[in-house]
Coordinates of C-alpha atoms and ligand atoms in Angstrom, one line a residue:
M115 CA -153.9 -85.4 -36.3
T116 CA -151.6 -82.7 -37.7
K117 CA -148.6 -81.8 -35.7
P118 CA -148.3 -78.4 -34.2
S119 CA -145.9 -76.1 -36.1
L120 CA -143.0 -74.1 -35.0
L121 CA -141.0 -71.4 -36.9
V122 CA -137.4 -71.3 -35.6
L123 CA -135.5 -68.0 -36.2
P124 CA -132.0 -68.3 -34.6
G125 CA -131.0 -64.8 -35.7
D126 CA -127.7 -63.2 -35.0
G127 CA -124.7 -63.3 -32.6
I128 CA -125.2 -66.1 -30.1
G129 CA -128.7 -66.8 -31.5
P130 CA -127.6 -69.8 -33.6
E131 CA -125.6 -71.4 -30.8
I132 CA -128.3 -71.2 -28.1
M133 CA -130.9 -72.3 -30.7
A134 CA -128.9 -75.4 -31.6
E135 CA -129.1 -76.4 -27.9
T136 CA -132.8 -75.7 -27.8
R137 CA -133.2 -78.0 -30.8
K138 CA -131.6 -80.8 -28.8
I139 CA -134.3 -80.4 -26.3
I140 CA -137.0 -80.3 -29.0
D141 CA -135.6 -83.5 -30.5
W142 CA -135.4 -85.2 -27.2
L143 CA -139.0 -84.5 -26.4
A144 CA -140.0 -85.8 -29.9
A145 CA -138.1 -89.0 -29.5
N146 CA -139.0 -89.7 -25.9
R147 CA -142.3 -88.0 -25.2
G148 CA -143.9 -88.2 -28.6
L149 CA -144.1 -84.4 -28.7
E150 CA -143.6 -83.8 -32.3
F151 CA -143.6 -80.5 -34.2
D152 CA -143.5 -79.5 -37.8
I153 CA -140.4 -77.3 -37.7
Y154 CA -139.6 -74.6 -40.2
E155 CA -136.4 -72.6 -40.0
D156 CA -135.5 -69.2 -41.4
V157 CA -133.3 -66.1 -40.9
I158 CA -134.2 -62.9 -39.1
G159 CA -132.4 -59.6 -38.2
G160 CA -128.9 -59.1 -39.6
A161 CA -128.8 -62.7 -40.9
A162 CA -131.9 -61.9 -42.9
Y163 CA -130.4 -58.7 -44.2
D164 CA -127.4 -60.7 -45.4
R165 CA -129.6 -63.2 -47.2
Y166 CA -132.6 -61.2 -48.3
G167 CA -131.5 -57.6 -48.0
T168 CA -134.2 -56.9 -45.4
P169 CA -134.3 -57.7 -41.6
C170 CA -137.6 -59.6 -41.9
D171 CA -138.5 -60.9 -45.4
D172 CA -142.2 -61.0 -46.4
R173 CA -142.0 -64.8 -46.8
T174 CA -140.7 -65.1 -43.2
M175 CA -143.5 -62.8 -42.0
A176 CA -146.1 -64.9 -43.8
K177 CA -144.8 -68.1 -42.3
A178 CA -144.8 -66.5 -38.8
Q179 CA -148.4 -65.6 -39.2
E180 CA -149.3 -69.2 -40.2
V181 CA -147.4 -71.3 -37.7
D182 CA -148.6 -72.1 -34.1
A183 CA -145.6 -70.4 -32.5
V184 CA -142.3 -68.7 -33.4
L185 CA -139.1 -69.4 -31.5
L186 CA -136.5 -66.6 -31.9
G187 CA -132.9 -66.5 -30.7
A188 CA -131.6 -62.9 -30.8
V189 CA -131.0 -60.1 -33.3
G190 CA -128.4 -57.4 -33.8
G191 CA -124.7 -56.8 -34.0
P192 CA -122.1 -54.1 -34.6
R193 CA -121.7 -55.3 -38.2
Y194 CA -125.0 -53.7 -38.9
D195 CA -124.5 -50.4 -37.1
G196 CA -124.0 -48.4 -40.3
L197 CA -127.2 -49.6 -41.9
D198 CA -130.2 -47.3 -42.5
F199 CA -132.5 -47.3 -39.5
S200 CA -135.2 -49.2 -41.5
L201 CA -132.8 -52.0 -42.3
K202 CA -131.4 -52.5 -38.8
P203 CA -131.7 -56.1 -37.4
E204 CA -134.0 -54.8 -34.6
R205 CA -136.6 -53.7 -37.2
G206 CA -137.1 -57.3 -38.1
L207 CA -138.0 -58.2 -34.6
L208 CA -140.2 -55.2 -34.2
R209 CA -142.0 -56.1 -37.4
L210 CA -142.8 -59.6 -36.2
R211 CA -144.1 -58.2 -32.9
K212 CA -146.2 -55.5 -34.6
E213 CA -147.7 -57.5 -37.5
M214 CA -148.4 -60.5 -35.3
D215 CA -150.0 -58.1 -32.9
L216 CA -148.2 -59.7 -29.9
Y217 CA -149.4 -57.2 -27.4
A218 CA -148.7 -59.1 -24.1
N219 CA -145.0 -59.8 -23.4
L220 CA -144.6 -62.0 -20.4
R221 CA -141.2 -61.8 -18.7
P222 CA -140.9 -64.0 -15.7
A223 CA -138.0 -63.3 -13.3
Q224 CA -137.6 -66.3 -11.1
C225 CA -134.6 -67.0 -8.9
F226 CA -133.3 -70.6 -9.1
D227 CA -132.2 -71.7 -5.6
A228 CA -128.8 -72.8 -6.9
L229 CA -128.1 -69.3 -8.1
K230 CA -129.3 -67.2 -5.1
D231 CA -125.8 -66.5 -4.0
F232 CA -124.9 -65.3 -7.4
S233 CA -127.2 -62.3 -7.5
S234 CA -125.7 -58.9 -6.8
L235 CA -128.4 -58.6 -4.1
K236 CA -128.3 -60.4 -0.8
P237 CA -129.6 -64.0 -1.1
E238 CA -132.4 -63.4 1.5
L239 CA -133.8 -60.6 -0.8
I240 CA -134.0 -62.8 -3.9
G241 CA -134.3 -66.4 -2.6
G242 CA -137.7 -67.7 -4.0
L243 CA -138.2 -64.6 -6.1
D244 CA -141.0 -65.1 -8.6
I245 CA -142.1 -62.0 -10.5
M246 CA -144.0 -61.8 -13.8
I247 CA -143.5 -58.6 -15.8
V248 CA -146.3 -58.1 -18.4
R249 CA -144.9 -55.6 -20.9
E250 CA -147.2 -54.0 -23.5
L251 CA -145.3 -54.8 -26.8
T252 CA -147.0 -53.4 -29.8
S253 CA -147.6 -49.7 -29.0
G254 CA -146.3 -46.8 -27.0
I255 CA -143.1 -44.9 -27.9
Y256 CA -141.7 -47.9 -29.9
F257 CA -144.3 -47.4 -32.6
G258 CA -146.0 -44.0 -31.9
E259 CA -146.3 -41.3 -34.7
P260 CA -145.0 -38.8 -35.4
R261 CA -141.4 -40.0 -35.2
G262 CA -138.2 -39.2 -37.0
I263 CA -135.4 -36.7 -37.2
S264 CA -136.0 -33.4 -39.0
G265 CA -133.9 -30.3 -39.6
E266 CA -130.3 -29.9 -40.5
G267 CA -126.9 -29.0 -39.1
D268 CA -127.1 -27.4 -35.7
D269 CA -130.9 -27.3 -35.8
R270 CA -132.0 -30.9 -35.8
V271 CA -135.0 -32.4 -33.8
G272 CA -135.5 -36.0 -32.9
I273 CA -139.1 -37.0 -32.2
N274 CA -140.8 -40.1 -30.8
T275 CA -144.3 -40.2 -29.5
Q276 CA -145.7 -42.1 -26.5
R277 CA -149.2 -42.9 -27.4
Y278 CA -151.7 -45.4 -25.9
T279 CA -155.4 -46.0 -26.8
T280 CA -158.0 -47.2 -24.4
A281 CA -158.3 -50.5 -26.2
E282 CA -154.5 -51.1 -26.1
V283 CA -154.3 -50.5 -22.4
R284 CA -157.4 -52.6 -21.7
R285 CA -156.4 -55.7 -23.5
V286 CA -152.9 -55.9 -21.9
A287 CA -154.4 -55.2 -18.5
R288 CA -156.8 -58.2 -18.9
S289 CA -153.7 -60.3 -19.7
A290 CA -152.1 -59.2 -16.5
F291 CA -155.2 -59.8 -14.3
E292 CA -155.8 -63.2 -15.9
L293 CA -152.2 -64.2 -15.1
A294 CA -152.4 -62.8 -11.6
R295 CA -155.4 -65.0 -10.8
R296 CA -153.2 -68.0 -11.6
R297 CA -150.4 -66.7 -9.4
G298 CA -150.3 -64.5 -6.3
N299 CA -153.4 -62.5 -7.4
R300 CA -151.7 -59.2 -7.2
V301 CA -151.0 -56.6 -10.0
C302 CA -148.8 -53.6 -9.7
S303 CA -149.5 -51.2 -12.7
V304 CA -146.5 -49.0 -13.5
E305 CA -146.4 -45.7 -15.5
K306 CA -145.5 -42.1 -14.9
A307 CA -148.9 -40.5 -14.5
N308 CA -147.2 -37.7 -12.6
V309 CA -145.6 -36.3 -15.8
M310 CA -147.3 -38.1 -18.8
E311 CA -150.9 -37.9 -20.0
S312 CA -150.5 -41.4 -21.5
G313 CA -149.7 -42.5 -18.0
I314 CA -152.9 -40.9 -16.6
L315 CA -154.9 -42.7 -19.3
W316 CA -153.0 -46.0 -18.5
R317 CA -153.8 -45.7 -14.8
E318 CA -157.4 -44.9 -15.3
E319 CA -158.0 -47.7 -17.8
V320 CA -156.2 -50.3 -15.7
Q321 CA -158.3 -49.2 -12.7
H322 CA -161.5 -49.4 -14.8
I323 CA -160.8 -53.0 -16.0
H324 CA -160.0 -54.0 -12.5
D325 CA -163.2 -52.5 -11.0
T326 CA -165.5 -53.9 -13.7
E327 CA -163.9 -57.3 -14.5
Y328 CA -161.3 -58.3 -11.9
P329 CA -162.3 -56.8 -8.5
D330 CA -161.0 -60.0 -6.8
V331 CA -157.4 -59.2 -7.9
E332 CA -155.4 -56.8 -5.7
L333 CA -154.3 -53.8 -7.7
S334 CA -151.8 -51.1 -6.9
H335 CA -150.2 -48.3 -9.0
M336 CA -146.6 -47.2 -8.9
Y337 CA -144.5 -44.7 -10.8
A338 CA -141.8 -46.3 -13.0
D339 CA -138.9 -44.6 -11.3
N340 CA -140.1 -45.8 -7.9
C341 CA -140.6 -49.3 -9.3
A342 CA -137.0 -49.5 -10.5
M343 CA -135.9 -48.5 -7.0
Q344 CA -138.3 -51.0 -5.3
L345 CA -137.1 -53.8 -7.6
V346 CA -133.6 -53.6 -6.2
R347 CA -134.7 -52.8 -2.7
T348 CA -137.4 -55.5 -2.0
P349 CA -138.1 -57.3 -5.2
K350 CA -140.3 -60.0 -3.5
Q351 CA -143.0 -57.4 -2.8
F352 CA -144.1 -57.9 -6.5
D353 CA -146.3 -60.5 -8.1
V354 CA -147.3 -59.3 -11.5
I355 CA -145.9 -56.0 -12.8
L356 CA -148.0 -54.5 -15.7
T357 CA -146.3 -51.8 -17.7
D358 CA -145.9 -50.2 -21.1
N359 CA -143.4 -51.0 -23.8
L360 CA -140.5 -48.8 -22.9
F361 CA -140.7 -49.0 -19.1
G362 CA -141.2 -52.8 -19.5
D363 CA -138.0 -53.0 -21.6
L364 CA -136.0 -51.3 -18.8
L365 CA -137.6 -52.9 -15.8
S366 CA -137.3 -56.4 -17.3
D367 CA -133.6 -56.1 -17.7
C368 CA -133.4 -54.9 -14.1
A369 CA -135.5 -57.8 -12.9
A370 CA -133.6 -60.3 -15.0
M371 CA -130.3 -59.3 -13.4
L372 CA -131.8 -59.8 -9.9
T373 CA -131.8 -63.5 -10.7
G374 CA -128.0 -63.6 -11.4
S375 CA -127.7 -63.5 -15.1
L376 CA -129.5 -62.1 -18.1
G377 CA -128.7 -65.4 -19.7
M378 CA -131.5 -67.1 -17.6
L379 CA -134.6 -65.1 -18.6
P380 CA -137.2 -66.4 -21.1
S381 CA -140.1 -64.5 -22.5
A382 CA -143.4 -65.2 -24.3
S383 CA -145.1 -62.6 -26.5
L384 CA -148.8 -63.4 -26.9
G385 CA -151.5 -62.0 -29.1
A386 CA -155.2 -62.7 -29.8
P387 CA -156.4 -66.3 -30.2
M388 CA -156.1 -67.9 -33.7
D389 CA -158.8 -70.0 -35.4
N390 CA -157.4 -73.1 -33.6
G391 CA -157.7 -71.4 -30.2
R392 CA -154.0 -71.0 -29.6
P393 CA -152.8 -67.4 -29.1
K394 CA -150.5 -65.9 -31.7
A395 CA -147.2 -66.4 -30.1
M396 CA -143.5 -65.8 -30.2
Y397 CA -141.0 -67.0 -27.6
E398 CA -137.5 -65.5 -27.2
P399 CA -134.9 -64.9 -24.5
V400 CA -134.8 -61.5 -22.9
H401 CA -131.1 -61.1 -23.5
G402 CA -129.6 -59.8 -26.8
S403 CA -127.2 -61.3 -29.4
A404 CA -124.1 -60.8 -27.3
P405 CA -121.8 -60.2 -30.3
D406 CA -118.7 -60.0 -28.0
I407 CA -118.9 -63.8 -27.2
A408 CA -120.7 -65.0 -30.4
G409 CA -119.3 -68.1 -32.0
Q410 CA -117.1 -69.0 -29.1
G411 CA -119.3 -71.6 -27.3
K412 CA -119.5 -69.3 -24.2
A413 CA -123.2 -68.4 -24.4
N414 CA -125.7 -69.6 -21.8
P415 CA -128.5 -71.4 -23.7
I416 CA -130.9 -71.6 -20.7
A417 CA -132.9 -68.4 -21.5
C418 CA -133.7 -69.8 -25.0
I419 CA -134.4 -73.3 -23.6
L420 CA -136.7 -71.9 -20.9
S421 CA -138.4 -69.8 -23.7
F422 CA -139.3 -73.1 -25.4
A423 CA -140.6 -74.3 -22.0
M424 CA -142.9 -71.3 -22.1
A425 CA -144.0 -72.3 -25.6
L426 CA -144.9 -75.7 -24.3
R427 CA -147.0 -74.1 -21.5
Y428 CA -148.7 -71.2 -23.3
S429 CA -149.0 -72.5 -26.9
F430 CA -149.2 -76.2 -26.7
D431 CA -151.0 -77.1 -23.4
E432 CA -148.0 -79.2 -22.4
G433 CA -147.6 -77.9 -18.9
D434 CA -146.2 -81.2 -17.7
A435 CA -143.4 -81.2 -20.3
A436 CA -142.7 -77.6 -19.4
D437 CA -142.4 -78.6 -15.7
L438 CA -140.1 -81.4 -16.7
L439 CA -137.8 -79.2 -18.7
E440 CA -137.7 -76.5 -16.0
A441 CA -136.9 -79.2 -13.4
A442 CA -134.1 -80.5 -15.6
V443 CA -132.6 -77.0 -15.8
E444 CA -132.9 -76.6 -12.0
S445 CA -131.2 -79.9 -11.4
V446 CA -128.3 -79.1 -13.7
L447 CA -127.8 -75.8 -11.9
A448 CA -128.0 -77.6 -8.6
K449 CA -125.1 -79.8 -9.7
G450 CA -123.0 -76.8 -10.2
V451 CA -122.9 -76.9 -14.0
R452 CA -122.2 -73.3 -15.1
T453 CA -121.6 -71.4 -18.2
G454 CA -119.2 -68.4 -17.9
D455 CA -122.0 -65.9 -17.1
L456 CA -122.9 -67.9 -14.0
L457 CA -119.4 -68.0 -12.5
Q458 CA -118.2 -65.7 -9.8
S459 CA -114.6 -66.7 -9.2
D460 CA -111.8 -67.7 -11.5
G461 CA -111.4 -70.9 -9.6
Q462 CA -114.3 -72.8 -11.4
S463 CA -114.2 -73.6 -15.0
P464 CA -117.2 -72.9 -17.2
V465 CA -118.9 -75.4 -19.4
S466 CA -119.5 -74.6 -23.1
T467 CA -122.9 -73.8 -24.6
A468 CA -123.1 -77.3 -26.0
E469 CA -122.1 -78.9 -22.8
M470 CA -124.9 -77.0 -21.0
G471 CA -127.4 -78.2 -23.6
D472 CA -126.1 -81.8 -23.3
A473 CA -126.3 -81.6 -19.5
I474 CA -130.0 -80.5 -19.7
V475 CA -130.8 -83.3 -22.1
A476 CA -129.0 -85.8 -19.7
A477 CA -131.1 -84.5 -16.8
L478 CA -134.3 -84.9 -18.9
A479 CA -133.3 -88.5 -19.7
A480 CA -132.6 -89.2 -16.0
S481 CA -136.0 -87.7 -14.8
Ligands
IPM15 C1 -136.0 -56.6 -25.8 C2 -134.9 -55.9 -26.6 C3 -135.6 -55.3 -27.8 C4 -136.5 -54.2 -27.3 C5 -134.6 -54.7 -28.9 C6 -133.7 -55.8 -29.4 C7 -135.4 -54.1 -30.0 O1 -134.2 -55.0 -25.9 O2 -136.7 -57.5 -26.3 O3 -136.1 -56.3 -24.6 O4 -136.1 -53.1 -27.1 O5 -137.7 -54.5 -27.2
MG16 MG1 -134.7 -55.1 -23.8

């Protein structure tokens, strides 16, 4: 039997550090659980610009299309601020998402018990929190045409277009309803139908898919500004939140921070099934490249490690291994092991990125 394949793209900033810790987990599972992967590694984002002169080389793109899953660290950094827009690190990530057609971005915001006092919200508001944000990832204002800056001097115009088709809304709605059935069976669809035609279309199409295909799932609709407010007021009211590319970007950062740190949140970006039945897939932390702490061993590798757990679950049918890994993370946190982002007072001393990785491996070995 051929081994499943994985393309690892550490990227920029803290990307290489957190990926190194994730590789320890991958190696441990290979050595101890017989879970072996064919692993390819390449550069993306600013690192790809440095090596290939483009934020996502064609060869990298071709490999991403061929493997069973892509695991990405983070992209971006101030070093690349002066580059032409088309060469910026983020364009590399957006090219992967678009060309792999990864339309459903799953961003789970779960509060680990050990961290519930660490949230900026009261512990009773977030204890046991378990939200799944399903963000449309390949369309909307991120990719809509026309776009650009025209004019000169004091008369310039910047344009982006929010655009959704029926098919684009329907397919991501199905992803959300399918997920809801395996969770709390509730979907809250979020847009701004009060001011945007694309929001009206979104609402109507989501309702249509619900009525014709998923009438058993409870569906509600909410305006995006209200959703932001509700997320910090009573976050546990939500099960699955379904929303577009831009609102999903904003609301997922907000939901992530409810759980204490952006350094904890994984994501899965899924597309249509490939010939082998697995969905096209990329897994990456929700956080960015954190250039301010890059290379110092301060970064929290948990979001990247939990992204690999999502790969085990959604790409490789290894739900048991994913459970094991998530339990290992939970037990390490319960022991009080903390990277700097998870510390409140100056009294405690943080562990390094590598020490956190080692602690999770040790917890796996002890389980
Ligand atoms: C995210 C990030 C990206 C986005 C950036 C890095 C392009 O913020 O994945 O949430 O805006 O989608
Ligand atoms: Mg974002």
